[in-house]
PDB file of C-alpha atoms and ligand atoms in Angstrom:
ATOM      1  CA  MET A   4      -4.641  24.348 -29.984  1.00 87.00           C
ATOM      2  CA  PRO A   5      -3.311  26.476 -32.880  1.00 88.00           C
ATOM      3  CA  GLU A   6      -1.405  28.682 -30.416  1.00 94.00           C
ATOM      4  CA  ILE A   7       0.115  25.677 -28.671  1.00 96.00           C
ATOM      5  CA  LEU A   8       1.231  24.253 -31.999  1.00 96.00           C
ATOM      6  CA  GLU A   9       2.636  27.572 -33.150  1.00 96.00           C
ATOM      7  CA  LEU A  10       4.743  27.964 -30.006  1.00 97.00           C
ATOM      8  CA  LEU A  11       5.951  24.366 -30.111  1.00 97.00           C
ATOM      9  CA  GLU A  12       6.755  24.672 -33.817  1.00 95.00           C
ATOM     10  CA  ARG A  13       8.867  27.713 -33.048  1.00 96.00           C
ATOM     11  CA  GLU A  14      10.621  25.816 -30.239  1.00 96.00           C
ATOM     12  CA  TYR A  15      11.148  22.578 -32.196  1.00 96.00           C
ATOM     13  CA  PRO A  16      11.127  23.503 -35.887  1.00 93.00           C
ATOM     14  CA  GLY A  17      12.723  20.227 -36.954  1.00 87.00           C
ATOM     15  CA  ALA A  18      10.625  17.946 -34.758  1.00 92.00           C
ATOM     16  CA  THR A  19      10.045  14.673 -36.495  1.00 92.00           C
ATOM     17  CA  ILE A  20      10.285  10.948 -35.947  1.00 90.00           C
ATOM     18  CA  ALA A  21      13.422  10.071 -33.955  1.00 91.00           C
ATOM     19  CA  LEU A  22      13.943   6.819 -35.841  1.00 95.00           C
ATOM     20  CA  ARG A  23      16.543   6.784 -38.593  1.00 96.00           C
ATOM     21  CA  TYR A  24      15.490   5.724 -42.075  1.00 97.00           C
ATOM     22  CA  SER A  25      16.304   6.630 -45.641  1.00 97.00           C
ATOM     23  CA  ASN A  26      13.245   5.305 -47.494  1.00 97.00           C
ATOM     24  CA  PRO A  27       9.599   4.354 -46.780  1.00 97.00           C
ATOM     25  CA  LEU A  28      10.370   0.658 -46.209  1.00 98.00           C
ATOM     26  CA  GLU A  29      12.987   1.507 -43.579  1.00 98.00           C
ATOM     27  CA  CYS A  30      10.537   3.924 -41.923  1.00 97.00           C
ATOM     28  CA  VAL A  31       7.868   1.242 -41.586  1.00 97.00           C
ATOM     29  CA  VAL A  32      10.330  -1.405 -40.396  1.00 98.00           C
ATOM     30  CA  ALA A  33      11.867   0.940 -37.799  1.00 97.00           C
ATOM     31  CA  THR A  34       8.417   1.969 -36.552  1.00 95.00           C
ATOM     32  CA  VAL A  35       7.337  -1.663 -36.154  1.00 96.00           C
ATOM     33  CA  LEU A  36      10.562  -2.404 -34.266  1.00 96.00           C
ATOM     34  CA  SER A  37      10.051   0.585 -31.966  1.00 93.00           C
ATOM     35  CA  ALA A  38       7.060  -1.019 -30.225  1.00 90.00           C
ATOM     36  CA  GLN A  39       8.060  -1.737 -26.610  1.00 89.00           C
ATOM     37  CA  SER A  40      11.576  -0.517 -27.362  1.00 93.00           C
ATOM     38  CA  THR A  41      13.485   2.763 -27.404  1.00 92.00           C
ATOM     39  CA  ASP A  42      14.340   4.813 -30.469  1.00 93.00           C
ATOM     40  CA  VAL A  43      18.021   4.654 -29.487  1.00 95.00           C
ATOM     41  CA  LYS A  44      17.973   0.857 -29.395  1.00 97.00           C
ATOM     42  CA  VAL A  45      16.077   0.629 -32.681  1.00 97.00           C
ATOM     43  CA  ASN A  46      18.524   3.012 -34.377  1.00 97.00           C
ATOM     44  CA  GLU A  47      21.414   0.884 -33.139  1.00 97.00           C
ATOM     45  CA  VAL A  48      19.855  -2.271 -34.561  1.00 98.00           C
ATOM     46  CA  THR A  49      18.751  -0.772 -37.872  1.00 98.00           C
ATOM     47  CA  THR A  50      22.221   0.577 -38.662  1.00 96.00           C
ATOM     48  CA  GLU A  51      23.244  -2.993 -39.484  1.00 96.00           C
ATOM     49  CA  LEU A  52      19.811  -4.270 -40.422  1.00 98.00           C
ATOM     50  CA  PHE A  53      19.282  -1.793 -43.247  1.00 98.00           C
ATOM     51  CA  ARG A  54      22.640  -2.674 -44.780  1.00 97.00           C
ATOM     52  CA  LYS A  55      21.585  -6.284 -44.988  1.00 97.00           C
ATOM     53  CA  TYR A  56      17.888  -5.930 -45.860  1.00 98.00           C
ATOM     54  CA  ARG A  57      17.295  -3.403 -48.604  1.00 97.00           C
ATOM     55  CA  ARG A  58      14.094  -4.575 -50.273  1.00 97.00           C
ATOM     56  CA  PRO A  59      10.975  -6.351 -48.967  1.00 98.00           C
ATOM     57  CA  GLU A  60      12.171  -9.512 -50.731  1.00 98.00           C
ATOM     58  CA  ASP A  61      15.333  -9.508 -48.591  1.00 98.00           C
ATOM     59  CA  TYR A  62      13.279 -10.038 -45.426  1.00 98.00           C
ATOM     60  CA  LEU A  63      11.669 -13.070 -47.037  1.00 97.00           C
ATOM     61  CA  ALA A  64      14.884 -14.540 -48.407  1.00 97.00           C
ATOM     62  CA  VAL A  65      16.402 -15.488 -45.031  1.00 97.00           C
ATOM     63  CA  PRO A  66      15.120 -18.032 -42.497  1.00 97.00           C
ATOM     64  CA  GLU A  67      12.825 -16.394 -39.936  1.00 97.00           C
ATOM     65  CA  GLU A  68      15.262 -17.345 -37.160  1.00 97.00           C
ATOM     66  CA  GLU A  69      17.985 -15.324 -38.827  1.00 98.00           C
ATOM     67  CA  LEU A  70      15.780 -12.239 -38.956  1.00 98.00           C
ATOM     68  CA  GLN A  71      14.831 -12.839 -35.321  1.00 98.00           C
ATOM     69  CA  GLN A  72      18.470 -12.716 -34.291  1.00 98.00           C
ATOM     70  CA  ASP A  73      19.084  -9.588 -36.360  1.00 98.00           C
ATOM     71  CA  ILE A  74      16.362  -7.674 -34.507  1.00 98.00           C
ATOM     72  CA  ARG A  75      16.635  -9.418 -31.141  1.00 97.00           C
ATOM     73  CA  PRO A  76      17.858  -6.413 -29.062  1.00 97.00           C
ATOM     74  CA  THR A  77      14.608  -4.528 -29.805  1.00 97.00           C
ATOM     75  CA  GLY A  78      12.622  -7.083 -27.784  1.00 95.00           C
ATOM     76  CA  PHE A  79       9.611  -9.209 -28.730  1.00 96.00           C
ATOM     77  CA  PHE A  80      11.796 -10.311 -31.615  1.00 97.00           C
ATOM     78  CA  ARG A  81       9.855 -13.438 -32.586  1.00 97.00           C
ATOM     79  CA  GLN A  82       6.615 -11.563 -32.945  1.00 96.00           C
ATOM     80  CA  LYS A  83       8.308  -8.653 -34.712  1.00 97.00           C
ATOM     81  CA  ALA A  84      10.119 -10.959 -37.145  1.00 97.00           C
ATOM     82  CA  ARG A  85       6.807 -12.585 -38.006  1.00 97.00           C
ATOM     83  CA  SER A  86       5.204  -9.183 -38.526  1.00 96.00           C
ATOM     84  CA  LEU A  87       8.055  -7.921 -40.699  1.00 98.00           C
ATOM     85  CA  ARG A  88       7.918 -10.956 -42.930  1.00 97.00           C
ATOM     86  CA  GLY A  89       4.138 -10.790 -43.230  1.00 97.00           C
ATOM     87  CA  LEU A  90       4.354  -7.073 -43.918  1.00 96.00           C
ATOM     88  CA  CYS A  91       7.012  -7.527 -46.602  1.00 98.00           C
ATOM     89  CA  ALA A  92       5.104 -10.381 -48.225  1.00 97.00           C
ATOM     90  CA  ARG A  93       2.037  -8.160 -48.498  1.00 97.00           C
ATOM     91  CA  LEU A  94       4.076  -5.288 -49.910  1.00 98.00           C
ATOM     92  CA  VAL A  95       5.400  -7.601 -52.608  1.00 98.00           C
ATOM     93  CA  GLU A  96       2.062  -9.279 -53.336  1.00 97.00           C
ATOM     94  CA  GLU A  97      -0.260  -6.286 -53.237  1.00 96.00           C
ATOM     95  CA  HIS A  98       1.779  -3.100 -53.567  1.00 97.00           C
ATOM     96  CA  ASP A  99       4.578  -3.876 -56.035  1.00 96.00           C
ATOM     97  CA  GLY A 100       7.051  -3.819 -53.171  1.00 96.00           C
ATOM     98  CA  GLU A 101       6.172  -0.211 -52.262  1.00 97.00           C
ATOM     99  CA  VAL A 102       4.829   1.091 -48.957  1.00 97.00           C
ATOM    100  CA  PRO A 103       1.239   2.300 -49.487  1.00 97.00           C
ATOM    101  CA  ARG A 104       0.361   5.876 -48.567  1.00 97.00           C
ATOM    102  CA  ARG A 105      -3.212   5.478 -47.358  1.00 97.00           C
ATOM    103  CA  ILE A 106      -4.086   4.599 -43.771  1.00 97.00           C
ATOM    104  CA  ALA A 107      -6.612   1.982 -44.931  1.00 97.00           C
ATOM    105  CA  ASP A 108      -3.794   0.104 -46.713  1.00 97.00           C
ATOM    106  CA  LEU A 109      -1.162   0.705 -44.038  1.00 97.00           C
ATOM    107  CA  VAL A 110      -3.274  -0.769 -41.233  1.00 96.00           C
ATOM    108  CA  ARG A 111      -3.772  -3.942 -43.284  1.00 96.00           C
ATOM    109  CA  LEU A 112      -0.037  -4.617 -43.113  1.00 95.00           C
ATOM    110  CA  PRO A 113       0.867  -7.149 -40.399  1.00 93.00           C
ATOM    111  CA  GLY A 114       2.311  -5.438 -37.318  1.00 90.00           C
ATOM    112  CA  VAL A 115       1.005  -2.012 -38.335  1.00 94.00           C
ATOM    113  CA  ALA A 116      -1.687  -0.719 -35.999  1.00 92.00           C
ATOM    114  CA  ARG A 117      -3.317   2.668 -36.359  1.00 93.00           C
ATOM    115  CA  LYS A 118      -0.680   4.495 -34.303  1.00 92.00           C
ATOM    116  CA  THR A 119       2.128   3.104 -36.474  1.00 93.00           C
ATOM    117  CA  ALA A 120       0.201   3.931 -39.638  1.00 96.00           C
ATOM    118  CA  ASN A 121      -0.333   7.512 -38.478  1.00 95.00           C
ATOM    119  CA  VAL A 122       3.345   7.922 -37.597  1.00 94.00           C
ATOM    120  CA  VAL A 123       4.481   6.546 -40.941  1.00 96.00           C
ATOM    121  CA  GLN A 124       2.055   8.630 -42.991  1.00 96.00           C
ATOM    122  CA  SER A 125       2.803  11.836 -41.045  1.00 94.00           C
ATOM    123  CA  ALA A 126       6.566  11.324 -41.368  1.00 94.00           C
ATOM    124  CA  LEU A 127       6.693  10.251 -44.995  1.00 96.00           C
ATOM    125  CA  TRP A 128       3.735  11.929 -46.658  1.00 95.00           C
ATOM    126  CA  PRO A 129       2.401  14.806 -44.540  1.00 93.00           C
ATOM    127  CA  GLU A 130       0.484  16.158 -47.540  1.00 93.00           C
ATOM    128  CA  GLU A 131      -1.415  12.856 -47.704  1.00 95.00           C
ATOM    129  CA  VAL A 132      -2.709  13.433 -44.159  1.00 94.00           C
ATOM    130  CA  ALA A 133      -4.818  16.337 -45.408  1.00 88.00           C
ATOM    131  CA  ARG A 134      -6.317  14.218 -48.225  1.00 92.00           C
ATOM    132  CA  ASP A 135      -6.765  10.753 -46.783  1.00 95.00           C
ATOM    133  CA  PRO A 136     -10.258  10.310 -45.246  1.00 96.00           C
ATOM    134  CA  ASP A 137      -8.837   7.805 -42.751  1.00 96.00           C
ATOM    135  CA  ALA A 138      -5.899   9.964 -41.637  1.00 96.00           C
ATOM    136  CA  GLY A 139      -5.495  10.916 -38.002  1.00 95.00           C
ATOM    137  CA  ILE A 140      -3.022  11.812 -35.285  1.00 96.00           C
ATOM    138  CA  ALA A 141      -0.635   9.308 -33.710  1.00 93.00           C
ATOM    139  CA  VAL A 142      -1.155   8.991 -29.945  1.00 94.00           C
ATOM    140  CA  ASP A 143       1.727   7.472 -28.036  1.00 91.00           C
ATOM    141  CA  THR A 144       2.516   7.733 -24.343  1.00 92.00           C
ATOM    142  CA  HIS A 145       3.915  11.287 -24.667  1.00 95.00           C
ATOM    143  CA  VAL A 146       0.995  12.540 -26.735  1.00 96.00           C
ATOM    144  CA  GLY A 147      -1.478  10.983 -24.290  1.00 96.00           C
ATOM    145  CA  ARG A 148       0.240  12.547 -21.293  1.00 97.00           C
ATOM    146  CA  LEU A 149       0.490  16.019 -22.814  1.00 98.00           C
ATOM    147  CA  ALA A 150      -3.068  15.971 -24.135  1.00 97.00           C
ATOM    148  CA  VAL A 151      -4.291  15.294 -20.600  1.00 97.00           C
ATOM    149  CA  ARG A 152      -1.998  17.831 -18.932  1.00 97.00           C
ATOM    150  CA  LEU A 153      -2.898  20.514 -21.415  1.00 97.00           C
ATOM    151  CA  GLY A 154      -6.620  19.859 -21.006  1.00 96.00           C
ATOM    152  CA  LEU A 155      -7.019  18.951 -24.679  1.00 96.00           C
ATOM    153  CA  THR A 156      -9.094  15.887 -23.822  1.00 96.00           C
ATOM    154  CA  ASP A 157     -11.327  14.581 -21.055  1.00 92.00           C
ATOM    155  CA  ALA A 158     -10.129  11.040 -21.730  1.00 93.00           C
ATOM    156  CA  GLY A 159      -7.583   9.220 -19.595  1.00 91.00           C
ATOM    157  CA  PRO A 160      -3.945   9.285 -20.789  1.00 91.00           C
ATOM    158  CA  LYS A 161      -4.146   5.667 -21.986  1.00 92.00           C
ATOM    159  CA  ASP A 162      -7.331   6.084 -24.019  1.00 93.00           C
ATOM    160  CA  ALA A 163      -5.586   6.584 -27.362  1.00 94.00           C
ATOM    161  CA  ASP A 164      -8.732   6.357 -29.493  1.00 94.00           C
ATOM    162  CA  ARG A 165     -10.614   9.088 -27.669  1.00 96.00           C
ATOM    163  CA  ILE A 166      -7.536  11.287 -27.394  1.00 97.00           C
ATOM    164  CA  GLU A 167      -6.959  10.968 -31.120  1.00 96.00           C
ATOM    165  CA  ARG A 168     -10.544  11.980 -31.854  1.00 96.00           C
ATOM    166  CA  ASP A 169     -10.354  14.931 -29.454  1.00 96.00           C
ATOM    167  CA  LEU A 170      -7.078  16.166 -30.954  1.00 97.00           C
ATOM    168  CA  MET A 171      -8.454  15.834 -34.476  1.00 96.00           C
ATOM    169  CA  ARG A 172     -11.502  17.868 -33.523  1.00 96.00           C
ATOM    170  CA  ILE A 173      -9.551  20.837 -32.151  1.00 96.00           C
ATOM    171  CA  THR A 174      -6.665  20.850 -34.641  1.00 95.00           C
ATOM    172  CA  PRO A 175      -6.840  22.304 -38.158  1.00 93.00           C
ATOM    173  CA  ARG A 176      -6.483  19.393 -40.549  1.00 93.00           C
ATOM    174  CA  ASP A 177      -3.429  20.781 -42.279  1.00 91.00           C
ATOM    175  CA  ARG A 178      -1.623  20.633 -38.898  1.00 93.00           C
ATOM    176  CA  TRP A 179      -2.470  17.030 -38.015  1.00 95.00           C
ATOM    177  CA  ALA A 180       0.801  15.683 -39.344  1.00 92.00           C
ATOM    178  CA  ARG A 181       2.750  17.902 -36.936  1.00 94.00           C
ATOM    179  CA  VAL A 182       0.818  17.342 -33.693  1.00 95.00           C
ATOM    180  CA  ALA A 183       2.409  14.070 -32.594  1.00 94.00           C
ATOM    181  CA  PHE A 184       5.980  15.043 -33.447  1.00 94.00           C
ATOM    182  CA  LEU A 185       5.698  18.375 -31.592  1.00 96.00           C
ATOM    183  CA  LEU A 186       4.046  16.910 -28.494  1.00 97.00           C
ATOM    184  CA  ILE A 187       6.493  14.001 -28.398  1.00 95.00           C
ATOM    185  CA  GLU A 188       9.461  16.369 -28.619  1.00 95.00           C
ATOM    186  CA  HIS A 189       8.071  18.568 -25.863  1.00 97.00           C
ATOM    187  CA  GLY A 190       7.284  15.522 -23.746  1.00 96.00           C
ATOM    188  CA  ARG A 191      10.818  14.245 -24.091  1.00 94.00           C
ATOM    189  CA  LYS A 192      12.592  17.531 -23.539  1.00 95.00           C
ATOM    190  CA  VAL A 193      10.434  19.423 -21.033  1.00 97.00           C
ATOM    191  CA  CYS A 194       7.148  17.828 -20.012  1.00 97.00           C
ATOM    192  CA  ASP A 195       8.576  14.747 -18.343  1.00 96.00           C
ATOM    193  CA  ALA A 196       6.115  12.207 -16.921  1.00 94.00           C
ATOM    194  CA  ARG A 197       7.453  12.448 -13.379  1.00 93.00           C
ATOM    195  CA  ARG A 198       8.959  15.897 -13.261  1.00 94.00           C
ATOM    196  CA  PRO A 199       7.668  18.364 -15.819  1.00 96.00           C
ATOM    197  CA  ARG A 200       9.964  21.367 -16.098  1.00 97.00           C
ATOM    198  CA  CYS A 201       7.150  23.906 -16.155  1.00 97.00           C
ATOM    199  CA  GLU A 202       9.549  26.772 -15.461  1.00 97.00           C
ATOM    200  CA  ASP A 203      11.189  26.145 -18.860  1.00 96.00           C
ATOM    201  CA  CYS A 204       7.976  25.493 -20.797  1.00 97.00           C
ATOM    202  CA  VAL A 205       7.028  27.740 -23.718  1.00 97.00           C
ATOM    203  CA  ILE A 206       3.337  26.879 -23.359  1.00 97.00           C
ATOM    204  CA  GLU A 207       3.208  27.193 -19.586  1.00 97.00           C
ATOM    205  CA  HIS A 208       0.778  30.124 -19.751  1.00 96.00           C
ATOM    206  CA  LEU A 209      -1.662  27.924 -21.693  1.00 96.00           C
ATOM    207  CA  CYS A 210      -1.384  24.867 -19.458  1.00 97.00           C
ATOM    208  CA  PRO A 211      -3.980  23.993 -16.816  1.00 96.00           C
ATOM    209  CA  SER A 212      -1.440  21.676 -15.153  1.00 97.00           C
ATOM    210  CA  SER A 213       1.319  24.257 -14.721  1.00 96.00           C
ATOM    211  CA  GLN A 214       3.313  23.574 -11.583  1.00 95.00           C
ATOM    212  CA  VAL A 215       4.685  27.120 -11.732  1.00 94.00           C
ATOM    213  CA  ALA A 216       1.133  28.388 -11.338  1.00 93.00           C
ATOM    214  CA  GLY A 217       0.516  25.853  -8.569  1.00 94.00           C
ATOM    215  CA  LYS A 218      -2.145  23.965 -10.515  1.00 94.00           C
ATOM    216  CA  PRO A 219      -2.895  20.261 -10.049  1.00 94.00           C
ATOM    217  CA  ASP A 220      -1.094  17.950 -12.468  1.00 93.00           C
ATOM    218  CA  ARG A 221      -4.014  16.499 -14.450  1.00 94.00           C
ATOM    219  CA  TYR A 222      -1.906  13.625 -15.716  1.00 94.00           C
ATOM    220  CA  ARG A 223      -0.802  12.549 -12.253  1.00 93.00           C
ATOM    221  CA  LEU A 224      -4.357  12.766 -10.948  1.00 92.00           C
ATOM    222  CA  ALA A 225      -5.647  10.694 -13.864  1.00 91.00           C
ATOM    223  CA  MET A 226      -2.957   8.059 -13.324  1.00 90.00           C
ATOM    224  CA  GLN A 227      -3.675   7.906  -9.594  1.00 89.00           C
ATOM    225  CA  ALA A 228      -7.384   7.450 -10.306  1.00 87.00           C
ATOM    226  CA  ARG A 229      -6.557   4.772 -12.855  1.00 84.00           C
ATOM    227  CA  ASN A 230      -4.287   2.896 -10.455  1.00 82.00           C
ATOM    228  CA  ARG A 231      -6.919   2.994  -7.746  1.00 81.00           C
ATOM    229  CA  ARG A 232      -9.617   1.486  -9.955  1.00 74.00           C
ATOM    230  CA  PRO A 233      -8.599  -2.214  -9.938  1.00 61.00           C
ATOM    231  CA  ALA A 234      -8.048  -2.133  -6.182  1.00 52.00           C
ATOM    232  CA  ARG A 235     -11.599  -0.848  -5.685  1.00 48.00           C
ATOM    233  CA  SER A 236     -13.144  -3.501  -7.909  1.00 45.00           C
ATOM    234  CA  GLU A 237     -11.309  -6.226  -6.005  1.00 37.00           C
ATOM    235  CA  ALA A 238     -12.589  -4.940  -2.681  1.00 34.00           C
TER     236      ALA A 238
HETATM  237  S1  SF4 B 114       3.433  23.798 -18.058  1.00 58.00           S
HETATM  238 FE1  SF4 B 114       4.372  21.963 -17.210  1.00 58.00          FE
HETATM  239  S2  SF4 B 114       2.783  20.404 -17.276  1.00 58.00           S
HETATM  240 FE2  SF4 B 114       2.171  22.054 -18.679  1.00 58.00          FE
HETATM  241  S3  SF4 B 114       2.950  21.443 -20.688  1.00 58.00           S
HETATM  242 FE3  SF4 B 114       4.478  22.747 -19.735  1.00 58.00          FE
HETATM  243  S4  SF4 B 114       5.895  21.320 -18.709  1.00 58.00           S
HETATM  244 FE4  SF4 B 114       4.014  20.205 -19.160  1.00 58.00          FE
END
């Protein structure tokens, strides 16, 4: 794992969250909005949103329907509006309007699951990741796919909990905050779900799924096995 991270770090030195934000509140809000949406769409929406809503109190000062309309293009807007208002209320009531740094506090915020908490902590306070006993590694669809292709886990690509544990076990703790951003960047730019560009991959020589080397794509095999499972149980 250290060699993979070193090569990816060299390839993507600035890899970080693709969502735009200028303070911790905006980072959390953008990350909540990114669920089931694209970073491009969220960045479009937050350009206006963050002009209008600057403090947690601002999200509570408008009718919920107004907030819903302001975030509507990101999808699931009713649920997200409810989460954002609950999240902001808790920030005001329990954290003096500030975003907490610890995972245990972040996951208590409405709409913030462990993946979101890991992303926020890694992006905003990477040094906290090394200290916080509850810290971990964010596993999204790219991280899951690459972990499977690279043979870093025996779990399926959708088993985020096990993949997170496996990645934590094989990664030096002071590198945890970088793992997700590097794998996501590589997944977006080179290791595409359908057509990985193995010929352009800087970690090809370390990959047990390399198409250049004619190896089986572990991700595709795992997905095929997964898709077959329900059909078998119905039979
Ligand atoms: S060699 Fe291919 S499958 Fe392996 S990480 Fe690189 S692009 Fe992905």
